[in-house]
Every structure is written in structure tokens, then in C-alpha cells.
Amino acid sequence: MKGKYTSASKVTKTEVVCPNDTNPVGILKGGVLVQWMDIAAAVTSQTHSEKICVTASIDKVNFHAPARNGDIIIIESNVTRAFTTSIEIYTEAFRKKIENGSLEKVASAYFTFVALDAEGRPAAVPTLIPTNEEESLRYEQALQRKNNK
């Protein structure tokens, strides 16, 4: 199976925070944001593997700043490493400031997905080919995270 580059499966997803997405004080609910991030990570894993993938774990969810009703949320998702049948995805969510277009990180997390074959069993996935220092570092750290589970 041929390896793939991170850029081949990178996903950017955009959402708008609506009143139903917020708590009583107008701040985006963490569970809603994690759901959006999970969808972006799922698309990334399925694009990389060319198979249906299911969420196996979510690690190290960090909330960095609040997002509020009306904010535009931009979610970026990248493969950090592909193992035999699983793929680790790093996902970040940003709040886009309308007044100047700048981005503020609101959350980040690592998602692990398992690729499935037509019978629903774990299936082999293509390896990842890191192309720069940052990708190589995340690639190595992914193995450490996997070994620490």
C-alpha cells in the first residue's frame, strides 16, 4: 500500500455558533465543539484511508478560549500518523474575528480512528509520509501517545 502526504487529507470545516449551540451565558458548549471536531477528523481519516472510519478515542482535549454566539469557527484537521489499521488526527478549532479576520485558537485534540473493511472489521491503512520538521515531530510523538495508552 502506497504512503500518502498530510496535505492529501487535510480538512478545513467552518461552522457558525448559533443560540442552540451555546450555554445560558452565550458561550459555545464544549460537547458541540468536540462533535464538530470529530466530524472534521472523521473526514480526514476517511480521506486518508479511503475507507469508512470510526472514532476509537479522543485524547487531550484542551479548551483554550471561549467562542460565543455568532462567532465563526474554523476547524483544521490533519493526519499525524497512520498505524496498521488506525489513524491519529490532530484537530484544532479557531474563532475567526470578524473585525480583522485574525484567528484565535479555542480548542485542540487528538482523535484516533480505526478504518473498517466491507464486513466492519479493522482494515489496513496507507502510511503517512511526513514532509517537514513539524510533521515529522508530530509523527514521532504519535507513537509515544499510542504507547502511553
CSV table of C-alpha atoms in Angstrom, one decimal:
chain,number,residue,atom,x,y,z
A,1,MET,CA,0.0,0.0,0.0
A,2,LYS,CA,1.4,3.4,-1.0
A,3,GLY,CA,2.1,6.1,1.6
A,4,LYS,CA,0.3,9.4,1.5
A,5,TYR,CA,1.2,13.0,2.4
A,6,THR,CA,-0.6,15.0,5.1
A,7,SER,CA,-1.7,17.6,2.6
A,8,ALA,CA,-3.7,15.0,0.7
A,9,SER,CA,-6.2,14.6,3.5
A,10,LYS,CA,-6.2,17.9,5.3
A,11,VAL,CA,-9.7,19.1,6.1
A,12,THR,CA,-10.9,22.6,6.9
A,13,LYS,CA,-14.5,22.8,8.3
A,14,THR,CA,-16.4,26.0,9.0
A,15,GLU,CA,-19.3,26.4,11.5
A,16,VAL,CA,-21.2,29.4,12.9
A,17,VAL,CA,-22.1,29.4,16.6
A,18,CYS,CA,-25.9,29.6,16.9
A,19,PRO,CA,-28.0,30.1,20.0
A,20,ASN,CA,-28.8,26.3,20.3
A,21,ASP,CA,-25.0,25.7,20.4
A,22,THR,CA,-24.5,27.8,23.5
A,23,ASN,CA,-25.0,27.6,27.2
A,24,PRO,CA,-27.2,30.1,29.1
A,25,VAL,CA,-24.4,32.8,29.0
A,26,GLY,CA,-23.9,32.5,25.3
A,27,ILE,CA,-20.7,30.5,25.3
A,28,LEU,CA,-20.3,27.6,22.9
A,29,LYS,CA,-20.8,24.2,24.6
A,30,GLY,CA,-17.7,22.1,24.7
A,31,GLY,CA,-19.6,19.0,23.6
A,32,VAL,CA,-20.9,20.8,20.5
A,33,LEU,CA,-17.4,21.9,19.6
A,34,VAL,CA,-16.0,18.4,20.1
A,35,GLN,CA,-18.7,17.0,17.9
A,36,TRP,CA,-17.7,19.4,15.1
A,37,MET,CA,-14.1,18.5,15.6
A,38,ASP,CA,-14.9,14.8,15.5
A,39,ILE,CA,-16.7,15.2,12.1
A,40,ALA,CA,-13.7,17.0,10.6
A,41,ALA,CA,-11.3,14.4,12.0
A,42,ALA,CA,-13.6,11.6,10.5
A,43,VAL,CA,-13.5,13.2,7.1
A,44,THR,CA,-9.7,13.5,7.4
A,45,SER,CA,-9.3,9.8,8.4
A,46,GLN,CA,-11.7,8.6,5.7
A,47,THR,CA,-9.9,10.7,3.0
A,48,HIS,CA,-6.6,9.3,4.0
A,49,SER,CA,-7.7,5.6,4.3
A,50,GLU,CA,-10.3,5.7,1.5
A,51,LYS,CA,-12.4,3.6,3.9
A,52,ILE,CA,-15.2,4.2,6.4
A,53,CYS,CA,-13.6,5.0,9.8
A,54,VAL,CA,-14.9,5.1,13.3
A,55,THR,CA,-13.8,7.1,16.3
A,56,ALA,CA,-11.7,4.9,18.7
A,57,SER,CA,-10.6,7.6,21.1
A,58,ILE,CA,-10.3,11.3,21.8
A,59,ASP,CA,-7.2,12.4,23.7
A,60,LYS,CA,-6.0,15.5,25.3
A,61,VAL,CA,-8.9,17.8,24.6
A,62,ASN,CA,-7.9,21.3,25.5
A,63,PHE,CA,-10.2,24.3,25.6
A,64,HIS,CA,-8.0,27.4,25.1
A,65,ALA,CA,-10.6,30.2,24.8
A,66,PRO,CA,-14.3,30.6,24.7
A,67,ALA,CA,-16.4,31.0,21.5
A,68,ARG,CA,-19.6,32.9,21.6
A,69,ASN,CA,-22.9,33.1,19.8
A,70,GLY,CA,-22.4,34.4,16.3
A,71,ASP,CA,-18.7,33.5,16.1
A,72,ILE,CA,-17.3,31.8,13.0
A,73,ILE,CA,-15.4,28.6,14.0
A,74,ILE,CA,-12.8,27.2,11.6
A,75,ILE,CA,-11.7,23.6,12.3
A,76,GLU,CA,-8.5,22.2,10.8
A,77,SER,CA,-7.7,18.5,10.9
A,78,ASN,CA,-4.5,16.7,9.8
A,79,VAL,CA,-3.2,13.1,9.9
A,80,THR,CA,-0.3,12.9,12.3
A,81,ARG,CA,0.4,9.2,11.8
A,82,ALA,CA,-1.1,6.1,10.3
A,83,PHE,CA,-0.6,2.8,12.0
A,84,THR,CA,-1.7,-0.7,10.8
A,85,THR,CA,-5.4,-0.1,11.0
A,86,SER,CA,-5.7,3.1,12.9
A,87,ILE,CA,-5.0,6.8,12.2
A,88,GLU,CA,-4.2,9.6,14.6
A,89,ILE,CA,-5.6,13.0,13.7
A,90,TYR,CA,-4.7,16.4,15.2
A,91,THR,CA,-7.6,18.8,15.2
A,92,GLU,CA,-7.6,22.5,16.1
A,93,ALA,CA,-10.6,24.9,16.3
A,94,PHE,CA,-10.2,28.6,15.9
A,95,ARG,CA,-12.5,31.6,16.4
A,96,LYS,CA,-12.3,34.0,13.4
A,97,LYS,CA,-12.5,37.6,14.5
A,98,ILE,CA,-14.9,39.3,12.1
A,99,GLU,CA,-13.4,42.8,12.5
A,100,ASN,CA,-9.9,41.8,11.3
A,101,GLY,CA,-10.0,38.2,10.1
A,102,SER,CA,-7.5,37.0,12.7
A,103,LEU,CA,-7.8,33.6,14.3
A,104,GLU,CA,-7.8,32.7,18.0
A,105,LYS,CA,-7.4,29.0,19.0
A,106,VAL,CA,-10.3,27.8,21.0
A,107,ALA,CA,-9.6,24.1,21.2
A,108,SER,CA,-7.3,21.3,20.2
A,109,ALA,CA,-7.4,17.5,20.5
A,110,TYR,CA,-6.0,14.2,19.1
A,111,PHE,CA,-8.5,11.8,17.6
A,112,THR,CA,-7.8,8.1,16.8
A,113,PHE,CA,-9.9,6.4,14.1
A,114,VAL,CA,-10.0,2.8,13.0
A,115,ALA,CA,-10.6,2.0,9.3
A,116,LEU,CA,-13.1,-0.7,8.5
A,117,ASP,CA,-13.5,-3.1,5.6
A,118,ALA,CA,-16.8,-4.0,4.0
A,119,GLU,CA,-17.6,-6.5,6.8
A,120,GLY,CA,-16.9,-4.0,9.5
A,121,ARG,CA,-13.5,-5.4,10.6
A,122,PRO,CA,-10.4,-3.3,11.1
A,123,ALA,CA,-8.6,-2.7,7.7
A,124,ALA,CA,-5.1,-1.7,6.7
A,125,VAL,CA,-4.5,2.0,6.0
A,126,PRO,CA,-1.8,3.7,4.0
A,127,THR,CA,1.2,5.0,5.9
A,128,LEU,CA,1.9,8.7,6.3
A,129,ILE,CA,4.9,10.4,4.7
A,130,PRO,CA,5.9,13.4,6.8
A,131,THR,CA,7.2,16.3,4.6
A,132,ASN,CA,8.6,18.8,7.1
A,133,GLU,CA,10.0,19.1,10.6
A,134,GLU,CA,6.7,19.8,12.2
A,135,GLU,CA,5.0,16.8,10.6
A,136,SER,CA,8.0,14.6,11.5
A,137,LEU,CA,7.8,15.7,15.1
A,138,ARG,CA,4.1,15.0,15.3
A,139,TYR,CA,4.7,11.7,13.6
A,140,GLU,CA,7.2,10.6,16.3
A,141,GLN,CA,5.0,12.0,19.1
A,142,ALA,CA,2.1,10.0,17.8
A,143,LEU,CA,3.9,6.7,18.6
A,144,GLN,CA,4.7,7.9,22.1
A,145,ARG,CA,1.0,8.8,22.7
A,146,LYS,CA,-0.1,5.4,21.3
A,147,ASN,CA,2.4,3.6,23.6
A,148,ASN,CA,1.2,5.6,26.6
A,149,LYS,CA,-2.4,4.5,26.2
